[in-house]
PDB file of C-alpha atoms and ligand atoms in Angstrom:
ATOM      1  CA  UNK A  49      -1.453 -27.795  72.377  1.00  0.00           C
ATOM      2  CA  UNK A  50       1.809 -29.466  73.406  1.00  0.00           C
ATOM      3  CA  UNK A  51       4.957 -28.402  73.551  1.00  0.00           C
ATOM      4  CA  UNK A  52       5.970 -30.101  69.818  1.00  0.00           C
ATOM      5  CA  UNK A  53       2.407 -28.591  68.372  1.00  0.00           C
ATOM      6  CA  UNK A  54       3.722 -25.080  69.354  1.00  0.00           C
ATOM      7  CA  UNK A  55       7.451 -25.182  68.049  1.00  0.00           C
ATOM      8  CA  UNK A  56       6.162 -26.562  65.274  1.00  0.00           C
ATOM      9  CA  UNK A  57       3.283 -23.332  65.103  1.00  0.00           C
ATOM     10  CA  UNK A  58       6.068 -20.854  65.502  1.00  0.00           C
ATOM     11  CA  UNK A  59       8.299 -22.556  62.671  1.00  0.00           C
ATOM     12  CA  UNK A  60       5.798 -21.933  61.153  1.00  0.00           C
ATOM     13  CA  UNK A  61       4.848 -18.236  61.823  1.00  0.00           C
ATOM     14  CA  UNK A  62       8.742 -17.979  61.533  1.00  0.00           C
ATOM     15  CA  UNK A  63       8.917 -18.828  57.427  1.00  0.00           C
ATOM     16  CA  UNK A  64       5.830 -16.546  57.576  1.00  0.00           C
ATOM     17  CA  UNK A  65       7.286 -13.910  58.567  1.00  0.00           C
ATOM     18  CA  UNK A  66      10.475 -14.312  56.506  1.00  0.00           C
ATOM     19  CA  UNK A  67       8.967 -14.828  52.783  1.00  0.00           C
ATOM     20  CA  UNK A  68       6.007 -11.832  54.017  1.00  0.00           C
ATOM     21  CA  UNK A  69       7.758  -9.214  56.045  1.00  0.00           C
ATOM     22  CA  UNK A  70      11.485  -9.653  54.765  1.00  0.00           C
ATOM     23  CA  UNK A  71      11.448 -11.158  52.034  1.00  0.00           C
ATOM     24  CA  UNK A  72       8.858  -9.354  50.063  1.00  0.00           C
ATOM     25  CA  UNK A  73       9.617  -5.991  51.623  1.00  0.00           C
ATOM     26  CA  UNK A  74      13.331  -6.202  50.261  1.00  0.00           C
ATOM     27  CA  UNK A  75      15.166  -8.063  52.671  1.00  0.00           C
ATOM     28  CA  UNK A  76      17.984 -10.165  50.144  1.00  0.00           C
ATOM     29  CA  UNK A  77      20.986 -11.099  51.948  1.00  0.00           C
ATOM     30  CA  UNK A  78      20.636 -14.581  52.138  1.00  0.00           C
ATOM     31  CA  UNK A  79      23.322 -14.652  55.595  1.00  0.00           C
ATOM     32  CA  UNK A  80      20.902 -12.383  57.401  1.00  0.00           C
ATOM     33  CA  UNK A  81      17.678 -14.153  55.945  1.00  0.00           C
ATOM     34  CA  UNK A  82      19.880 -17.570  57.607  1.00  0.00           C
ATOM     35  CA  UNK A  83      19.876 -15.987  60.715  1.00  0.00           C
ATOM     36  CA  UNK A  84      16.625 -14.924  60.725  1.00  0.00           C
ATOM     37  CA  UNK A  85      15.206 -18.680  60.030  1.00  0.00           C
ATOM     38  CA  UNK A  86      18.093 -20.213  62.503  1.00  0.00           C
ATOM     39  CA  UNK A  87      17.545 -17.755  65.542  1.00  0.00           C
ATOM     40  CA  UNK A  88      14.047 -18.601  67.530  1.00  0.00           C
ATOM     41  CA  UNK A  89      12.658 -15.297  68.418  1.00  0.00           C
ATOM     42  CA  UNK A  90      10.075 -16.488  70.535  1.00  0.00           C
ATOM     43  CA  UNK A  91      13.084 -17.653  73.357  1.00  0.00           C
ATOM     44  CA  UNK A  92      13.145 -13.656  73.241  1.00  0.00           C
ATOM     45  CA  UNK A  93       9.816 -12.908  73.835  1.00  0.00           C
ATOM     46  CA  UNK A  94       7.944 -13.160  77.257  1.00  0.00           C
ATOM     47  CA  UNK A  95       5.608 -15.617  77.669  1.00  0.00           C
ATOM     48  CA  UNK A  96       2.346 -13.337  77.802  1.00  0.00           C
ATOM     49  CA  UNK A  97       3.590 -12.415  74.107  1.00  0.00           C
ATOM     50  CA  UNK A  98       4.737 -15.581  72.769  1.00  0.00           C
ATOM     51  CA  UNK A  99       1.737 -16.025  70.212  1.00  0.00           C
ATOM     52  CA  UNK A 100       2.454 -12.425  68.609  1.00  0.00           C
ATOM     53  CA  UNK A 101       6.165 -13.315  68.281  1.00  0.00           C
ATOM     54  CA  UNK A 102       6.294 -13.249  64.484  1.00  0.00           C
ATOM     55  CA  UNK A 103       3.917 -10.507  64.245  1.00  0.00           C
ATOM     56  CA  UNK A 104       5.910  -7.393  62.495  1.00  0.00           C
ATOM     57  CA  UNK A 105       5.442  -5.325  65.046  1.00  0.00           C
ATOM     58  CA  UNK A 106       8.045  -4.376  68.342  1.00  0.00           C
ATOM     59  CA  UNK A 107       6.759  -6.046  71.591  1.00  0.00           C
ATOM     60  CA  UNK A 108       7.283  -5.632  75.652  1.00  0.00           C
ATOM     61  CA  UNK A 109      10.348  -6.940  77.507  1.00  0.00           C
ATOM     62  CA  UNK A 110       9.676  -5.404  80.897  1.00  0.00           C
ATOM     63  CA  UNK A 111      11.336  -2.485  82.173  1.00  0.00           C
ATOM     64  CA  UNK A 112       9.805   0.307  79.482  1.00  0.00           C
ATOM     65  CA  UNK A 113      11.632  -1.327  76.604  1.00  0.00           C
ATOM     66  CA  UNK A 114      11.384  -3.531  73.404  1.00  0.00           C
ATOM     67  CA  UNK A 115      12.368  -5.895  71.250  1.00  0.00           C
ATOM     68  CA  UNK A 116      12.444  -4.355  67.956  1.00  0.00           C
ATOM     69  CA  UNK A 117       9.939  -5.245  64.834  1.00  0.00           C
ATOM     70  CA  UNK A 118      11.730  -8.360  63.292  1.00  0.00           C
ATOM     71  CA  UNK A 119      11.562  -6.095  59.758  1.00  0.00           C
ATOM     72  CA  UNK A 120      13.963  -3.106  61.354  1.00  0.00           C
ATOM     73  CA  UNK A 121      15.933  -6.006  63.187  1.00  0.00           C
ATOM     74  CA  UNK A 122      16.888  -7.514  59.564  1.00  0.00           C
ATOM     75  CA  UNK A 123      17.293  -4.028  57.755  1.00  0.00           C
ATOM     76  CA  UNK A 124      19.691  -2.658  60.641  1.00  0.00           C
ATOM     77  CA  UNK A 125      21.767  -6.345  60.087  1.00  0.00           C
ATOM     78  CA  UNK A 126      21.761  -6.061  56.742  1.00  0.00           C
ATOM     79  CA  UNK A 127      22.741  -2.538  56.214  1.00  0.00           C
ATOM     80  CA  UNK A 128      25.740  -3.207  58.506  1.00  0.00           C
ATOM     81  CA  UNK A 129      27.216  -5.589  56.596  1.00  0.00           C
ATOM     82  CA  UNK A 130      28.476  -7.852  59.052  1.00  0.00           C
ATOM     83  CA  UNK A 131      31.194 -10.486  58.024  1.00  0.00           C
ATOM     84  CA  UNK A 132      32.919 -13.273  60.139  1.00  0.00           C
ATOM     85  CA  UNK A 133      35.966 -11.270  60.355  1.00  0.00           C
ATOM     86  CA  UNK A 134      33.732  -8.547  62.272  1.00  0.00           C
ATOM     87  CA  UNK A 135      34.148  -7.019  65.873  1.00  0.00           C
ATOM     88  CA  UNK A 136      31.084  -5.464  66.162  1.00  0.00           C
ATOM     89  CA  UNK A 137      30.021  -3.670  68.990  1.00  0.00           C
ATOM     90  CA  UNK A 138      25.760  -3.059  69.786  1.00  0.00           C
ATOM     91  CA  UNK A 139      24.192  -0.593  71.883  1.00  0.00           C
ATOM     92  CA  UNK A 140      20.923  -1.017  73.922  1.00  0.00           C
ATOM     93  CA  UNK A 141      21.422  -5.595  74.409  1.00  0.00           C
ATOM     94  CA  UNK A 142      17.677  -5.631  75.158  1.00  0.00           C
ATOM     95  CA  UNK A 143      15.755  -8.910  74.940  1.00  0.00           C
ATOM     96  CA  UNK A 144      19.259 -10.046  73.430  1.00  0.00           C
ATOM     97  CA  UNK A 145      17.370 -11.635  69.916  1.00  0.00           C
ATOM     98  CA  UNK A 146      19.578  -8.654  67.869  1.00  0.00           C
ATOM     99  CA  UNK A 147      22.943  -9.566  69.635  1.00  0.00           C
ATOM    100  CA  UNK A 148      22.045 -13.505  69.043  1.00  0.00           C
ATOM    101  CA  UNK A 149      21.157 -12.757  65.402  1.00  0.00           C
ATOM    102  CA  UNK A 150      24.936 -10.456  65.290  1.00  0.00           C
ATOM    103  CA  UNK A 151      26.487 -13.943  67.081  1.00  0.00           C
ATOM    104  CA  UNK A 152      26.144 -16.359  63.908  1.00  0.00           C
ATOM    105  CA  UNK A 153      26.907 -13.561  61.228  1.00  0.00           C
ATOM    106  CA  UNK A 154      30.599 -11.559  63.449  1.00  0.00           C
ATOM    107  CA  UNK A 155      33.477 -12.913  64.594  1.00  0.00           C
ATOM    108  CA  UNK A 156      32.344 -11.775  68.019  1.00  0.00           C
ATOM    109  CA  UNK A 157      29.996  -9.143  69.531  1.00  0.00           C
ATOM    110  CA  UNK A 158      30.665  -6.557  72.084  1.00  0.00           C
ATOM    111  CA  UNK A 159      26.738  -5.535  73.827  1.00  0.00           C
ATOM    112  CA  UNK A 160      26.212  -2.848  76.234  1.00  0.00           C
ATOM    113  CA  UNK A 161      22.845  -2.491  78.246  1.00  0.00           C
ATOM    114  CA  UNK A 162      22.235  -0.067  81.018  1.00  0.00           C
ATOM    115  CA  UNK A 163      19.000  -2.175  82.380  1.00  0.00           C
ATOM    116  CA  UNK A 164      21.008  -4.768  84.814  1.00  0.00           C
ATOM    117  CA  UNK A 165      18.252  -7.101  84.530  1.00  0.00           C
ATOM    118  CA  UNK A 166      17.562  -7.055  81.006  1.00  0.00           C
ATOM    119  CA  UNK A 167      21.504  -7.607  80.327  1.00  0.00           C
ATOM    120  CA  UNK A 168      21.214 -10.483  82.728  1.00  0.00           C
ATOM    121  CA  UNK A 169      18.205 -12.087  81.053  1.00  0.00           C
ATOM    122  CA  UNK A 170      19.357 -11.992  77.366  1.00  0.00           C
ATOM    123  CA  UNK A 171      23.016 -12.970  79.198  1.00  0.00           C
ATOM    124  CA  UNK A 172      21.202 -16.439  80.126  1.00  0.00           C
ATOM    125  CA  UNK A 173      19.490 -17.369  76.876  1.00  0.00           C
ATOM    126  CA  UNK A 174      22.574 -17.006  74.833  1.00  0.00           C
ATOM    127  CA  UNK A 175      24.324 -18.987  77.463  1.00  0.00           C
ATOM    128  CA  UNK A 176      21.830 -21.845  77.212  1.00  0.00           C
ATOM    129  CA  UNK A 177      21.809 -21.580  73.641  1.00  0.00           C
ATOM    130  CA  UNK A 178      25.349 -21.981  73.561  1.00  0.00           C
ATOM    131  CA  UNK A 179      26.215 -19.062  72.110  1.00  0.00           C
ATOM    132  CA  UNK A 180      30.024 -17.747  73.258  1.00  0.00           C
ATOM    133  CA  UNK A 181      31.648 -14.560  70.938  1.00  0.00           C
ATOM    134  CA  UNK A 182      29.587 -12.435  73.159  1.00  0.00           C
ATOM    135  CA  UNK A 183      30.814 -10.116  75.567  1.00  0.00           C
ATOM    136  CA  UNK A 184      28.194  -8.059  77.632  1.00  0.00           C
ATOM    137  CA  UNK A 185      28.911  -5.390  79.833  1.00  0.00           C
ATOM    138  CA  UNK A 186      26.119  -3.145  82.096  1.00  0.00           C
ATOM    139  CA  UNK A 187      26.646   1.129  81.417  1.00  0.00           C
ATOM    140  CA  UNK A 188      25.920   3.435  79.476  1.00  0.00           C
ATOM    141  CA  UNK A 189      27.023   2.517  76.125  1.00  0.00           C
ATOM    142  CA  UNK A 190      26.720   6.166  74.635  1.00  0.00           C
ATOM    143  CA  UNK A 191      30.117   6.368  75.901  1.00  0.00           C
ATOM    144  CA  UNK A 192      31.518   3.254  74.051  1.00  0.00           C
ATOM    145  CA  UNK A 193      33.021   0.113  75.027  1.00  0.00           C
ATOM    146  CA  UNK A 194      34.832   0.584  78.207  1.00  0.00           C
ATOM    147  CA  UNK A 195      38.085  -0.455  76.921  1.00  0.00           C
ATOM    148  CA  UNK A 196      39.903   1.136  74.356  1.00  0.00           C
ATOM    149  CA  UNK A 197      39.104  -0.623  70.959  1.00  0.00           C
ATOM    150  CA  UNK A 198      38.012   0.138  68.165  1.00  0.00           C
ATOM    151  CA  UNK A 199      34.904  -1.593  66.423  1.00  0.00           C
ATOM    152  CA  UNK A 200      34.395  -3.169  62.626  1.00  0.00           C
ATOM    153  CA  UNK A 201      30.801  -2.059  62.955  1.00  0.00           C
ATOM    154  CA  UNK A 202      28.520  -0.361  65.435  1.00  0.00           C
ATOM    155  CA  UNK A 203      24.874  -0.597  65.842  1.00  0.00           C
ATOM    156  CA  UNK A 204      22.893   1.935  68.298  1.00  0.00           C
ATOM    157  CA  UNK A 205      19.179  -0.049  68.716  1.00  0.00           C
ATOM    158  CA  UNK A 206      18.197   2.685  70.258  1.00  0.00           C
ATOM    159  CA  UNK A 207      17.044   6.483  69.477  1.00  0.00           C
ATOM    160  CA  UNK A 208      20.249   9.145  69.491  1.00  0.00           C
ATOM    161  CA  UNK A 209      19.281  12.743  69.159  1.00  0.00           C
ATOM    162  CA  UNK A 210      22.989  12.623  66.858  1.00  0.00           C
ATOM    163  CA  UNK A 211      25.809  10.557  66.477  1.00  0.00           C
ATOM    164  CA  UNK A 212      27.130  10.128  70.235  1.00  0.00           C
ATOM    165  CA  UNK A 213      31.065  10.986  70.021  1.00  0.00           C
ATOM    166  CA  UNK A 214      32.753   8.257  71.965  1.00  0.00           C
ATOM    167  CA  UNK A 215      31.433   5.701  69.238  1.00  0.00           C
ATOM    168  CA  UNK A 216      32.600   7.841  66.361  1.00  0.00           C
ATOM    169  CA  UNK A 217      35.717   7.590  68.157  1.00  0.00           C
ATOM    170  CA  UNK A 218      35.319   3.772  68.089  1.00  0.00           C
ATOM    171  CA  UNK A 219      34.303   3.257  65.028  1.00  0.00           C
ATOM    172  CA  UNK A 220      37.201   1.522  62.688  1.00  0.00           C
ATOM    173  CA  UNK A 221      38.736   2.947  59.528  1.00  0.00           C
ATOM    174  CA  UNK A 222      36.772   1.628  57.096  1.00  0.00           C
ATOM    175  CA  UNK A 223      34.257   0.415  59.628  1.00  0.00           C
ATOM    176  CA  UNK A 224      30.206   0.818  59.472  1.00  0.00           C
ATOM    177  CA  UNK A 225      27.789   2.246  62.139  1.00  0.00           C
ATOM    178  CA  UNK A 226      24.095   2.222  61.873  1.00  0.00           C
ATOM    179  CA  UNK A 227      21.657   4.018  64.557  1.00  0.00           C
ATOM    180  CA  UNK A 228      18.438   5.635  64.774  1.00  0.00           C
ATOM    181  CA  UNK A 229      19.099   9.859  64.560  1.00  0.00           C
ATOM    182  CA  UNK A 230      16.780  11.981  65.716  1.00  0.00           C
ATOM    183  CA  UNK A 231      14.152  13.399  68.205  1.00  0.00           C
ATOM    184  CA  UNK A 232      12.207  11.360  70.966  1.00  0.00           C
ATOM    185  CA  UNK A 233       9.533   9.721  68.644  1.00  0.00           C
ATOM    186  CA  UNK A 234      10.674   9.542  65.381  1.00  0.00           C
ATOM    187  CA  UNK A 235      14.278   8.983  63.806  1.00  0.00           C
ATOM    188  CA  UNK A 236      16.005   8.327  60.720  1.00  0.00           C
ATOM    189  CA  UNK A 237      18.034   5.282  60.352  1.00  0.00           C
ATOM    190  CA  UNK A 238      21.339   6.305  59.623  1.00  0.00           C
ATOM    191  CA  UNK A 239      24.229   4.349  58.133  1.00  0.00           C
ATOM    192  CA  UNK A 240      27.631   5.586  58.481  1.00  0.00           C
ATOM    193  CA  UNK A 241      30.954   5.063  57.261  1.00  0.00           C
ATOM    194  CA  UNK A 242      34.347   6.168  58.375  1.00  0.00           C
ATOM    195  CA  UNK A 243      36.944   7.334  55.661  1.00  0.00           C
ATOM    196  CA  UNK A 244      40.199   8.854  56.247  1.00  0.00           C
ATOM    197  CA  UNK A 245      38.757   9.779  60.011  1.00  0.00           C
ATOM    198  CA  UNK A 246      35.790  11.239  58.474  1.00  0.00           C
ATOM    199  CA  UNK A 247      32.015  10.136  59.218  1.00  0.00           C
ATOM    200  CA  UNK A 248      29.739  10.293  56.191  1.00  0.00           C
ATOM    201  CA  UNK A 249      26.465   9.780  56.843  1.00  0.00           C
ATOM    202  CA  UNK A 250      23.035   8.131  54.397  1.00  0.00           C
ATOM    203  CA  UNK A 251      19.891   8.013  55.412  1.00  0.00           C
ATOM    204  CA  UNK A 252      17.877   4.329  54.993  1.00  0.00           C
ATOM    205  CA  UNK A 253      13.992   5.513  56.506  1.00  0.00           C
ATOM    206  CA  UNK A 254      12.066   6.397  58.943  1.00  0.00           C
ATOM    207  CA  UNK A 255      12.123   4.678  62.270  1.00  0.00           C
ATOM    208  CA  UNK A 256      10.328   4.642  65.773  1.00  0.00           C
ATOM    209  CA  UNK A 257      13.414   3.545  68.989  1.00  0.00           C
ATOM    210  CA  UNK A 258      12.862   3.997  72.670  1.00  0.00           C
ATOM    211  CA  UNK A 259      15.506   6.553  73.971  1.00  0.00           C
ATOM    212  CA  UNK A 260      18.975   5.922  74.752  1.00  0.00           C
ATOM    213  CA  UNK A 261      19.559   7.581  77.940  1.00  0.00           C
ATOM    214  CA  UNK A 262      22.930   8.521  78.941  1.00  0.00           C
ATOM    215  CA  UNK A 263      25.713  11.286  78.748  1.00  0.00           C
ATOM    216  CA  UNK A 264      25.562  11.444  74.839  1.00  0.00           C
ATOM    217  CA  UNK A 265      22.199  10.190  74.404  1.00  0.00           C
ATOM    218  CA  UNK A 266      19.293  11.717  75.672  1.00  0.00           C
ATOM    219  CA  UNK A 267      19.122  13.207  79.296  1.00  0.00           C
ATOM    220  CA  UNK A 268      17.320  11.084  81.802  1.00  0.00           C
TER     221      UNK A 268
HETATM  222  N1  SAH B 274      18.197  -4.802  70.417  1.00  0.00           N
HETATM  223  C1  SAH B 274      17.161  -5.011  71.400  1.00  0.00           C
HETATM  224  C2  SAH B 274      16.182  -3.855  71.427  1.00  0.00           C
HETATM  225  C3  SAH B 274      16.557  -2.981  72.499  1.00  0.00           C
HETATM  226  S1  SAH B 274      15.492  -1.637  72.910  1.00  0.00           S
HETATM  227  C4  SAH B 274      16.428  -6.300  71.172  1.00  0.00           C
HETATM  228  O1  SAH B 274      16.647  -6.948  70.132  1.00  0.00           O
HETATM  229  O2  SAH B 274      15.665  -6.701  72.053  1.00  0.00           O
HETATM  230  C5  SAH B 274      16.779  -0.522  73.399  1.00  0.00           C
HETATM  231  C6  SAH B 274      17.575  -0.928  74.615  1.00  0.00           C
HETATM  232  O3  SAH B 274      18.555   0.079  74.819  1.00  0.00           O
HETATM  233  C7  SAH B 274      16.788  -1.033  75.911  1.00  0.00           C
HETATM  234  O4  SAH B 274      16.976  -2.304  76.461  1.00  0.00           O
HETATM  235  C8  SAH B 274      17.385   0.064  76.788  1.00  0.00           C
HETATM  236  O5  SAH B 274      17.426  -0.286  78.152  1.00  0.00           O
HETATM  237  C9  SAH B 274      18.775   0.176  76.216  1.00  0.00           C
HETATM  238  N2  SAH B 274      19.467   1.433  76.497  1.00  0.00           N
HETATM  239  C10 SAH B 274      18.954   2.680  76.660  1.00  0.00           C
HETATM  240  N3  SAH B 274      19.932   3.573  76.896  1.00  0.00           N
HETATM  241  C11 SAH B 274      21.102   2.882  76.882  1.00  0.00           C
HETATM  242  C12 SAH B 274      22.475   3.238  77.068  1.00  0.00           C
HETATM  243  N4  SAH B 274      22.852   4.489  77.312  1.00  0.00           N
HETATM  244  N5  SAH B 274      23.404   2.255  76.963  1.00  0.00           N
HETATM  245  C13 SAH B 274      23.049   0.971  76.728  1.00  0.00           C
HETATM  246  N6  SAH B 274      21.763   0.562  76.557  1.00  0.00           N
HETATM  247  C14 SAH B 274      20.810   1.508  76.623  1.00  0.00           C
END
């Protein structure tokens, strides 16, 4: 196959994967479904895994971690409700495809990734992709954006055992935080909202992260 036969193979697993495993499981917001469609996962994905790229499943980045199942990628986007008039701040950069997919819905995105190389990776394809409202910074983003600031929405991609503190702190009046709560293995996505300084919580489904390790995520 040449290079044209397999962009054109992956459009085509990409409108797959957006009328089957979005669409049809519930997926509505037609900005996120944009996103979806405009954002090329596969530039995510390493090579050895390029063919499964649109497969609804999470798949290997190196270094013990994921990129999440393009399904929970979508729900997590959607529940946050991200407008252009957003700062949002994201925990756990990754492969980068969730940050990208943030970068064409916020007014600019705030990432945090404790894996030098994996920040330095996903810093390069958004760079060559031209993508610039993105601000990355390598540490342990349990304990919030270094800075003082506070954040339109938050999203945690990976597992919390509870709400770490510092991003509570973060969080805007009014603003929106959704994260995976819950024991190693199995969580429940949480959305939260903050009203007159107080966090109420709902709880979307079930969901399987990798661990965020750090001071007010899991221990090591
Ligand atoms: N959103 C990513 C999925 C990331 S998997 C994507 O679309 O590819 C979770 C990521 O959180 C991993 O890359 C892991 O290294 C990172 N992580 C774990 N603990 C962290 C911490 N304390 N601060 C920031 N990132 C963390």
């Amino acid at each position: 196959m040449n290079d044209r036969e397999v962009i054109d193979k992956l459009a085509n697993a990409r409108r797959r994967m957006i009328e089957d495993n979005l669409k049809r499981r519930g997926i509505s917001d037609t900005a996120v479904l944009k996103a979806m469609e405009v954002i090329r996962r596969e530039q995510f994905v390493p090579e050895a895994y390029r063919s499964q790229t649109y497969a609804d499943c999470p798949l290997p980045i190196g270094k013990d971690q994921t990129i999440s199942q393009p399904y929970i990628v979508a729900l997590m986007t959607e529940e946050l409700r991200v407008n252009s008039d957003c700062e949002v701040l994201e925990i756990g950069t990754g492969s980068g495809y969730q940050t990208a997919i943030l970068s064409t819905l916020a007014k600019k995105v705030y990432t945090i990734e404790t894996i030098e190389q994996l920040a330095e990776s996903a810093k390069s394809i958004l760079t060559k992709l031209g993508v610039s409202n993105v601000e990355f910074y390598i540490g342990d983003g349990s304990r919030g954006w270094p800075e003082e600031k506070s954040f339109d929405r938050i999203i945690v991609t990976a597992a919390v055992p509870h709400l770490p503190k510092p991003l509570c702190e973060q969080l805007a009046e009014g603003g929106l935080m959704v994260a995976p709560v819950g024991p190693a293995g199995v969580q429940e996505l949480m959305v939260c909202k903050k009203e007159n300084g107080n966090i109420t919580t709902q709880m979307v489904c079930g969901v399987r992260f990798v661990k965020l390790i750090g001071e007010f995520g899991f221990a090591e």
